[in-house]
Every structure is written in structure tokens, then in C-alpha cells.
PDB file of C-alpha atoms and ligand atoms in Angstrom:
ATOM      1  CA  MET B   1       0.000   0.000   0.000  1.00 52.00           C
ATOM      2  CA  ILE B   2       1.235   3.492  -0.886  1.00 54.00           C
ATOM      3  CA  ASP B   3       0.971   5.998   1.892  1.00 54.00           C
ATOM      4  CA  PHE B   4      -0.237   9.198   0.129  1.00 53.00           C
ATOM      5  CA  SER B   5      -0.148  11.138   3.361  1.00 51.00           C
ATOM      6  CA  LEU B   6       3.672  11.104   3.108  1.00 50.00           C
ATOM      7  CA  LEU B   7       3.684  13.055  -0.175  1.00 49.00           C
ATOM      8  CA  THR B   8       1.337  15.720   1.059  1.00 50.00           C
ATOM      9  CA  ASP B   9       3.368  15.967   4.240  1.00 52.00           C
ATOM     10  CA  ARG B  10       6.489  16.786   2.225  1.00 53.00           C
ATOM     11  CA  GLU B  11       4.988  19.679   0.354  1.00 52.00           C
ATOM     12  CA  PRO B  12       5.618  22.339   3.039  1.00 54.00           C
ATOM     13  CA  ILE B  13       9.243  21.172   3.252  1.00 52.00           C
ATOM     14  CA  MET B  14       9.675  21.640  -0.514  1.00 53.00           C
ATOM     15  CA  ILE B  15       8.354  25.197  -0.267  1.00 53.00           C
ATOM     16  CA  HIS B  16      10.851  25.952   2.496  1.00 56.00           C
ATOM     17  CA  LEU B  17      13.663  24.552   0.375  1.00 53.00           C
ATOM     18  CA  LYS B  18      12.612  26.743  -2.570  1.00 58.00           C
ATOM     19  CA  TYR B  19      12.884  29.866  -0.415  1.00 58.00           C
ATOM     20  CA  PHE B  20      16.164  28.687   1.003  1.00 52.00           C
ATOM     21  CA  PHE B  21      17.716  28.262  -2.456  1.00 55.00           C
ATOM     22  CA  SER B  22      16.282  31.557  -3.743  1.00 59.00           C
ATOM     23  CA  PHE B  23      18.100  33.344  -0.945  1.00 52.00           C
ATOM     24  CA  PHE B  24      21.224  31.471  -1.790  1.00 49.00           C
ATOM     25  CA  ILE B  25      21.053  32.522  -5.434  1.00 51.00           C
ATOM     26  CA  ILE B  26      20.382  36.162  -4.557  1.00 50.00           C
ATOM     27  CA  PHE B  27      23.380  36.234  -2.208  1.00 49.00           C
ATOM     28  CA  PHE B  28      25.504  34.633  -4.880  1.00 51.00           C
ATOM     29  CA  ILE B  29      24.503  37.233  -7.501  1.00 50.00           C
ATOM     30  CA  VAL B  30      25.086  40.126  -5.100  1.00 48.00           C
ATOM     31  CA  GLY B  31      28.453  38.650  -4.160  1.00 46.00           C
ATOM     32  CA  CYS B  32      29.552  38.484  -7.798  1.00 48.00           C
ATOM     33  CA  THR B  33      28.516  42.001  -8.690  1.00 49.00           C
ATOM     34  CA  GLU B  34      31.397  44.440  -8.262  1.00 44.00           C
ATOM     35  CA  SER B  35      30.407  47.227  -5.947  1.00 48.00           C
ATOM     36  CA  PRO B  36      31.772  50.725  -6.688  1.00 47.00           C
ATOM     37  CA  ASN B  37      33.713  50.609  -3.422  1.00 48.00           C
ATOM     38  CA  ASP B  38      35.604  47.534  -4.426  1.00 49.00           C
ATOM     39  CA  THR B  39      39.244  48.559  -4.381  1.00 49.00           C
ATOM     40  CA  SER B  40      40.746  45.082  -4.749  1.00 47.00           C
ATOM     41  CA  ALA B  41      41.861  45.803  -8.338  1.00 47.00           C
ATOM     42  CA  ILE B  42      43.685  48.998  -7.284  1.00 46.00           C
ATOM     43  CA  GLU B  43      45.297  47.319  -4.288  1.00 47.00           C
ATOM     44  CA  GLU B  44      46.838  44.694  -6.514  1.00 52.00           C
ATOM     45  CA  SER B  45      48.977  47.234  -8.447  1.00 58.00           C
ATOM     46  CA  PRO B  46      51.796  48.956  -6.525  1.00 63.00           C
ATOM     47  CA  ALA B  47      50.417  51.915  -4.606  1.00 78.00           C
ATOM     48  CA  ILE B  48      51.335  55.342  -5.962  1.00 87.00           C
ATOM     49  CA  ASP B  49      51.789  58.028  -3.350  1.00 91.00           C
ATOM     50  CA  THR B  50      50.044  60.950  -5.038  1.00 94.00           C
ATOM     51  CA  ASP B  51      50.832  63.242  -2.093  1.00 94.00           C
ATOM     52  CA  SER B  52      54.594  62.955  -2.490  1.00 97.00           C
ATOM     53  CA  PRO B  53      57.025  65.577  -3.847  1.00 97.00           C
ATOM     54  CA  GLU B  54      58.121  62.997  -6.451  1.00 98.00           C
ATOM     55  CA  TYR B  55      54.573  62.637  -7.792  1.00 98.00           C
ATOM     56  CA  ALA B  56      54.211  66.436  -7.970  1.00 98.00           C
ATOM     57  CA  ALA B  57      57.522  66.638  -9.864  1.00 98.00           C
ATOM     58  CA  ILE B  58      56.318  64.057 -12.408  1.00 98.00           C
ATOM     59  CA  VAL B  59      53.054  65.916 -13.018  1.00 98.00           C
ATOM     60  CA  PHE B  60      55.036  69.147 -13.394  1.00 98.00           C
ATOM     61  CA  ARG B  61      57.611  67.800 -15.840  1.00 98.00           C
ATOM     62  CA  GLN B  62      55.064  65.934 -17.986  1.00 98.00           C
ATOM     63  CA  ALA B  63      52.972  69.100 -18.299  1.00 98.00           C
ATOM     64  CA  LEU B  64      56.115  71.137 -19.012  1.00 98.00           C
ATOM     65  CA  LEU B  65      57.203  68.675 -21.707  1.00 98.00           C
ATOM     66  CA  GLN B  66      53.786  69.124 -23.322  1.00 98.00           C
ATOM     67  CA  VAL B  67      54.392  72.883 -23.307  1.00 98.00           C
ATOM     68  CA  ILE B  68      57.859  72.324 -24.779  1.00 98.00           C
ATOM     69  CA  ALA B  69      56.417  70.031 -27.473  1.00 98.00           C
ATOM     70  CA  TYR B  70      53.725  72.574 -28.364  1.00 98.00           C
ATOM     71  CA  LYS B  71      56.059  75.554 -28.560  1.00 98.00           C
ATOM     72  CA  SER B  72      58.923  73.747 -30.291  1.00 98.00           C
ATOM     73  CA  GLY B  73      56.409  72.293 -32.740  1.00 98.00           C
ATOM     74  CA  SER B  74      55.207  75.775 -33.598  1.00 98.00           C
ATOM     75  CA  VAL B  75      58.750  77.143 -34.051  1.00 98.00           C
ATOM     76  CA  ARG B  76      59.883  74.139 -36.099  1.00 98.00           C
ATOM     77  CA  ASN B  77      56.783  74.042 -38.292  1.00 98.00           C
ATOM     78  CA  MET B  78      57.314  77.645 -39.253  1.00 98.00           C
ATOM     79  CA  ALA B  79      61.020  77.049 -39.908  1.00 98.00           C
ATOM     80  CA  ASP B  80      60.138  74.036 -42.089  1.00 98.00           C
ATOM     81  CA  GLY B  81      57.655  76.095 -44.118  1.00 97.00           C
ATOM     82  CA  GLU B  82      54.652  74.090 -42.918  1.00 97.00           C
ATOM     83  CA  ILE B  83      52.850  77.127 -41.548  1.00 97.00           C
ATOM     84  CA  ALA B  84      52.864  80.746 -42.702  1.00 97.00           C
ATOM     85  CA  ILE B  85      55.657  82.977 -41.443  1.00 97.00           C
ATOM     86  CA  ASP B  86      54.515  85.268 -38.671  1.00 98.00           C
ATOM     87  CA  GLU B  87      57.438  87.217 -37.213  1.00 98.00           C
ATOM     88  CA  GLU B  88      55.647  88.171 -34.024  1.00 98.00           C
ATOM     89  CA  LYS B  89      54.402  84.658 -33.285  1.00 98.00           C
ATOM     90  CA  PHE B  90      57.817  83.167 -34.093  1.00 98.00           C
ATOM     91  CA  ALA B  91      59.592  85.540 -31.705  1.00 98.00           C
ATOM     92  CA  LYS B  92      57.079  84.889 -28.925  1.00 98.00           C
ATOM     93  CA  ASP B  93      57.117  81.101 -29.314  1.00 98.00           C
ATOM     94  CA  ALA B  94      60.933  81.028 -29.413  1.00 98.00           C
ATOM     95  CA  ASN B  95      60.975  83.045 -26.202  1.00 98.00           C
ATOM     96  CA  ASP B  96      58.323  80.888 -24.481  1.00 98.00           C
ATOM     97  CA  LEU B  97      60.144  77.721 -25.527  1.00 98.00           C
ATOM     98  CA  ASP B  98      63.426  78.932 -24.088  1.00 98.00           C
ATOM     99  CA  ALA B  99      61.740  79.873 -20.788  1.00 98.00           C
ATOM    100  CA  ALA B 100      60.063  76.453 -20.556  1.00 98.00           C
ATOM    101  CA  VAL B 101      63.287  74.563 -21.311  1.00 98.00           C
ATOM    102  CA  ASN B 102      64.955  76.563 -18.539  1.00 98.00           C
ATOM    103  CA  MET B 103      62.721  74.693 -16.036  1.00 98.00           C
ATOM    104  CA  LEU B 104      63.141  71.192 -17.447  1.00 98.00           C
ATOM    105  CA  VAL B 105      65.733  69.850 -15.001  1.00 98.00           C
ATOM    106  CA  ASP B 106      63.667  71.106 -11.999  1.00 98.00           C
ATOM    107  CA  GLY B 107      61.153  68.328 -12.654  1.00 98.00           C
ATOM    108  CA  PHE B 108      63.647  65.465 -12.418  1.00 98.00           C
ATOM    109  CA  ILE B 109      64.030  65.010  -8.685  1.00 98.00           C
ATOM    110  CA  GLU B 110      65.634  61.908  -7.188  1.00 97.00           C
ATOM    111  CA  GLY B 111      63.352  58.920  -6.606  1.00 97.00           C
ATOM    112  CA  SER B 112      60.843  59.830  -9.308  1.00 98.00           C
ATOM    113  CA  SER B 113      61.676  57.237 -11.955  1.00 98.00           C
ATOM    114  CA  ARG B 114      59.260  54.714 -13.384  1.00 97.00           C
ATOM    115  CA  ASP B 115      60.643  52.175 -10.863  1.00 96.00           C
ATOM    116  CA  SER B 116      58.710  53.949  -8.091  1.00 95.00           C
ATOM    117  CA  TYR B 117      56.025  55.676 -10.184  1.00 97.00           C
ATOM    118  CA  PRO B 118      54.406  53.636 -12.979  1.00 96.00           C
ATOM    119  CA  ASN B 119      52.757  56.825 -14.325  1.00 96.00           C
ATOM    120  CA  SER B 120      56.214  58.126 -15.314  1.00 98.00           C
ATOM    121  CA  PHE B 121      58.261  57.175 -18.361  1.00 98.00           C
ATOM    122  CA  ALA B 122      61.540  58.404 -16.882  1.00 98.00           C
ATOM    123  CA  SER B 123      64.262  55.760 -16.822  1.00 98.00           C
ATOM    124  CA  PRO B 124      66.128  55.191 -13.524  1.00 98.00           C
ATOM    125  CA  ASP B 125      69.305  55.563 -15.634  1.00 98.00           C
ATOM    126  CA  ILE B 126      68.772  59.338 -15.488  1.00 98.00           C
ATOM    127  CA  TRP B 127      69.946  59.386 -11.874  1.00 98.00           C
ATOM    128  CA  SER B 128      72.777  56.923 -12.324  1.00 98.00           C
ATOM    129  CA  ASN B 129      74.088  59.005 -15.288  1.00 98.00           C
ATOM    130  CA  TRP B 130      73.097  62.395 -13.930  1.00 98.00           C
ATOM    131  CA  ASP B 131      75.965  64.354 -15.550  1.00 98.00           C
ATOM    132  CA  ASP B 132      75.147  62.930 -18.964  1.00 98.00           C
ATOM    133  CA  PHE B 133      71.445  63.695 -18.484  1.00 98.00           C
ATOM    134  CA  LEU B 134      72.326  67.277 -17.489  1.00 98.00           C
ATOM    135  CA  GLU B 135      74.497  67.610 -20.581  1.00 98.00           C
ATOM    136  CA  LYS B 136      71.603  66.545 -22.802  1.00 98.00           C
ATOM    137  CA  ALA B 137      69.285  68.998 -21.078  1.00 98.00           C
ATOM    138  CA  ASN B 138      71.904  71.729 -21.474  1.00 98.00           C
ATOM    139  CA  ASN B 139      72.306  70.977 -25.173  1.00 98.00           C
ATOM    140  CA  LEU B 140      68.595  71.645 -25.658  1.00 98.00           C
ATOM    141  CA  LYS B 141      68.868  74.755 -23.508  1.00 98.00           C
ATOM    142  CA  THR B 142      71.781  76.062 -25.631  1.00 98.00           C
ATOM    143  CA  ALA B 143      69.786  75.409 -28.798  1.00 98.00           C
ATOM    144  CA  THR B 144      66.602  77.153 -27.617  1.00 98.00           C
ATOM    145  CA  ALA B 145      68.613  80.108 -26.262  1.00 98.00           C
ATOM    146  CA  GLU B 146      70.275  80.455 -29.662  1.00 98.00           C
ATOM    147  CA  VAL B 147      66.956  80.365 -31.546  1.00 98.00           C
ATOM    148  CA  ASN B 148      65.522  82.923 -29.146  1.00 98.00           C
ATOM    149  CA  GLN B 149      68.567  85.193 -29.422  1.00 98.00           C
ATOM    150  CA  LEU B 150      68.654  85.036 -33.217  1.00 98.00           C
ATOM    151  CA  ALA B 151      64.895  85.652 -33.450  1.00 98.00           C
ATOM    152  CA  MET B 152      65.228  88.740 -31.261  1.00 97.00           C
ATOM    153  CA  THR B 153      68.172  90.205 -33.155  1.00 98.00           C
ATOM    154  CA  GLY B 154      67.702  89.072 -36.762  1.00 98.00           C
ATOM    155  CA  GLY B 155      64.108  87.838 -36.904  1.00 98.00           C
ATOM    156  CA  PHE B 156      62.766  84.685 -38.539  1.00 98.00           C
ATOM    157  CA  VAL B 157      65.321  84.446 -41.372  1.00 98.00           C
ATOM    158  CA  ALA B 158      68.277  84.665 -38.981  1.00 98.00           C
ATOM    159  CA  ALA B 159      66.829  81.969 -36.666  1.00 98.00           C
ATOM    160  CA  GLN B 160      65.363  79.598 -39.267  1.00 98.00           C
ATOM    161  CA  THR B 161      68.255  77.114 -39.580  1.00 98.00           C
ATOM    162  CA  ALA B 162      68.800  76.925 -35.803  1.00 98.00           C
ATOM    163  CA  ALA B 163      65.058  76.313 -35.362  1.00 98.00           C
ATOM    164  CA  GLN B 164      65.144  73.468 -37.876  1.00 98.00           C
ATOM    165  CA  GLU B 165      67.955  71.794 -35.936  1.00 97.00           C
ATOM    166  CA  LEU B 166      66.270  71.969 -32.510  1.00 96.00           C
ATOM    167  CA  GLY B 167      64.581  68.605 -32.779  1.00 96.00           C
ATOM    168  CA  SER B 168      67.696  66.442 -32.668  1.00 97.00           C
ATOM    169  CA  ASN B 169      68.103  67.396 -28.997  1.00 98.00           C
ATOM    170  CA  CYS B 170      64.778  65.795 -28.079  1.00 98.00           C
ATOM    171  CA  GLY B 171      65.661  62.387 -29.494  1.00 98.00           C
ATOM    172  CA  ALA B 172      69.190  62.550 -28.081  1.00 98.00           C
ATOM    173  CA  CYS B 173      67.714  62.494 -24.566  1.00 98.00           C
ATOM    174  CA  HIS B 174      64.639  60.350 -25.238  1.00 98.00           C
ATOM    175  CA  ARG B 175      66.632  57.466 -26.683  1.00 98.00           C
ATOM    176  CA  PRO B 176      68.607  56.723 -23.495  1.00 98.00           C
ATOM    177  CA  TYR B 177      66.293  58.168 -20.825  1.00 98.00           C
ATOM    178  CA  ARG B 178      62.650  57.983 -21.859  1.00 98.00           C
ATOM    179  CA  ILE B 179      60.976  54.599 -21.530  1.00 98.00           C
ATOM    180  CA  ARG B 180      58.973  53.737 -24.599  1.00 92.00           C
ATOM    181  CA  ASN B 181      55.316  52.930 -24.262  1.00 80.00           C
ATOM    182  CA  ASP B 182      55.564  49.597 -26.062  1.00 66.00           C
TER     183      ASP B 182
HETATM  184  C1  LIG I   1      67.239  65.977 -21.021  1.00 91.65           C
HETATM  185  C2  LIG I   1      66.300  65.010 -21.482  1.00 91.65           C
HETATM  186  C3  LIG I   1      65.144  65.365 -22.377  1.00 91.65           C
HETATM  187  C4  LIG I   1      65.122  66.301 -23.403  1.00 91.65           C
HETATM  188  C5  LIG I   1      66.248  67.193 -23.899  1.00 91.65           C
HETATM  189  C6  LIG I   1      63.783  66.252 -23.943  1.00 91.65           C
HETATM  190  N1  LIG I   1      63.014  65.333 -23.272  1.00 91.65           N
HETATM  191 FE1  LIG I   1      61.081  64.895 -23.626  1.00 91.65          FE
HETATM  192  N2  LIG I   1      61.074  63.578 -22.075  1.00 91.65           N
HETATM  193  C7  LIG I   1      62.179  63.227 -21.339  1.00 91.65           C
HETATM  194  C8  LIG I   1      61.809  62.226 -20.345  1.00 91.65           C
HETATM  195  C9  LIG I   1      62.745  61.573 -19.344  1.00 91.65           C
HETATM  196  C10 LIG I   1      60.425  62.008 -20.505  1.00 91.65           C
HETATM  197  C11 LIG I   1      59.537  61.105 -19.638  1.00 91.65           C
HETATM  198  C12 LIG I   1      59.076  61.948 -18.441  1.00 91.65           C
HETATM  199  C13 LIG I   1      58.152  61.196 -17.483  1.00 91.65           C
HETATM  200  O1  LIG I   1      57.187  60.543 -17.955  1.00 91.65           O
HETATM  201  O2  LIG I   1      58.372  61.269 -16.270  1.00 91.65           O
HETATM  202  C14 LIG I   1      59.994  62.876 -21.601  1.00 91.65           C
HETATM  203  C15 LIG I   1      58.696  62.958 -22.052  1.00 91.65           C
HETATM  204  C16 LIG I   1      58.275  63.804 -23.070  1.00 91.65           C
HETATM  205  C17 LIG I   1      56.901  63.961 -23.475  1.00 91.65           C
HETATM  206  C18 LIG I   1      55.693  63.270 -22.860  1.00 91.65           C
HETATM  207  C19 LIG I   1      55.155  64.120 -21.713  1.00 91.65           C
HETATM  208  C20 LIG I   1      53.925  63.481 -21.055  1.00 91.65           C
HETATM  209  O3  LIG I   1      52.818  64.015 -21.214  1.00 91.65           O
HETATM  210  O4  LIG I   1      54.080  62.458 -20.376  1.00 91.65           O
HETATM  211  C21 LIG I   1      56.897  64.866 -24.518  1.00 91.65           C
HETATM  212  C22 LIG I   1      55.683  65.360 -25.278  1.00 91.65           C
HETATM  213  C23 LIG I   1      58.266  65.254 -24.744  1.00 91.65           C
HETATM  214  N3  LIG I   1      59.088  64.598 -23.830  1.00 91.65           N
HETATM  215  C24 LIG I   1      58.658  66.141 -25.725  1.00 91.65           C
HETATM  216  C25 LIG I   1      59.960  66.617 -25.876  1.00 91.65           C
HETATM  217  C26 LIG I   1      60.382  67.526 -26.925  1.00 91.65           C
HETATM  218  C27 LIG I   1      59.488  68.056 -28.039  1.00 91.65           C
HETATM  219  C28 LIG I   1      61.696  67.780 -26.711  1.00 91.65           C
HETATM  220  C29 LIG I   1      62.623  68.661 -27.520  1.00 91.65           C
HETATM  221  C30 LIG I   1      62.219  69.982 -27.887  1.00 91.65           C
HETATM  222  C31 LIG I   1      62.099  67.015 -25.543  1.00 91.65           C
HETATM  223  N4  LIG I   1      61.026  66.308 -25.074  1.00 91.65           N
HETATM  224  C32 LIG I   1      63.357  67.034 -24.995  1.00 91.65           C
HETATM  225  C33 LIG I   1      63.445  63.733 -21.474  1.00 91.65           C
HETATM  226  C34 LIG I   1      63.821  64.756 -22.325  1.00 91.65           C
END
């Protein structure tokens, strides 16, 4: 004989189990969803101290190098005949470029290489070859001072050749001391 009362007795238990598993699934879904406060991904990469003098120096020099790139680009493009000659603009950009280059070394303080700050592309070799790095910075400084001087005294025509030759100083320092992105 089959006892049907057993089946009906089990029904309430099945309902309880259904609720139990629903809760389980909800907790599982919530657990898998990344909350905005989840910092585990950030904690895995080496922490960058954004309050440090080194971090401030990196932000400064990267911004300054953008200024240098913009102003030297303008001066060089005019010298190469890619944009129209504008004496006033040439003289101003040559002057701005020279002033910006004057600050370049200020941004390279000790302990601010890519080894400690992954947001920087500065090689640690800069500080182990400091005199050579300084020489490369000074070569650019000499070149921008010359362009500026010639622009002030003889105008665009006098400064054109020196302006065309500026660019070699960028690569001369980037090759040994700037870490490539790839
Ligand atoms: C004395 C060395 C030196 C000279 C000279 C130099 N650079 Fe650089 N440049 C660097 C280094 C080192 C970096 C990487 C800096 C960092 O990320 O901390 C860099 C980075 C840059 C960047 C990227 C900045 C950013 O937003 O991260 C630009 C643009 C740049 N240089 C342009 C120039 C141009 C243009 C010239 C020449 C007119 C020049 N540089 C001359 C060393 C130099």
C-alpha cells in the first residue's frame, strides 16, 4: 500500500527549500557584482603616493614637456615652411620655448623614476648618469637660447636654420632616458 499522506506531508518542506535556495542565489549574484567601493583591483597594483614631492615633480615635468612640445612644434613648423611665417608669433614662441626649457631639469628630482612611479616614463638611468642627463638637457637649452637670441636680433630668417635643428636634442635624450610605451 502506498501511503499518500507522506507526499502531502512533504509539500511544506519543498516550499521551504525553494525559499532557502532563492536566498542562496540572490546572495551569490550580489556577491559576484562588483560594488563601486571595491578597491581590490587597485590594491593589486603597486600603490602610488600621489601626495609625495616625487609625484608632484612628475606631473610638473610631464605638463612642461607638453608645453615644450607645443612651442617647439610651432617654431619648427614655421622654420620648415609648414605654416605661414609670422614674425611676431615666431619671436614669442621662441621666447616661451626657451623659458620652458629653462625649467626642465627642476622636474627630475631623485626617486621619481618609473621604478617607483608607474605613471612616469623616466628611466632610472637618469639618476645613475646624472651628468650625462644634465648635458643633454643643457644641449637643448643652448639650442633654444640660440633660436631665441637670433629671433630677437635678426628675426625669422636669422633663426630659421637653428630652429630646424632643434629637434635632434629631443631624441638625443629620449633614446637613453625615456621609456617607450611599447
Ligand atoms: C634631457 C632630457 C630630455 C630632453 C632634452 C627632452 N626630453 Fe622629452 N622627455 C624626457 C623624459 C625623461 C620624458 C619622460 C618623463 C616622465 O614621464 O616622467 C619625456 C617625455 C616627453 C613627453 C611626454 C610628456 C607626457 O605628457 O608624459 C613629450 C611630449 C616630450 N618629452 C617632448 C619633448 C620635446 C618636443 C623635446 C625637444 C624639444 C624634448 N622632449 C626634450 C626627457 C627629455
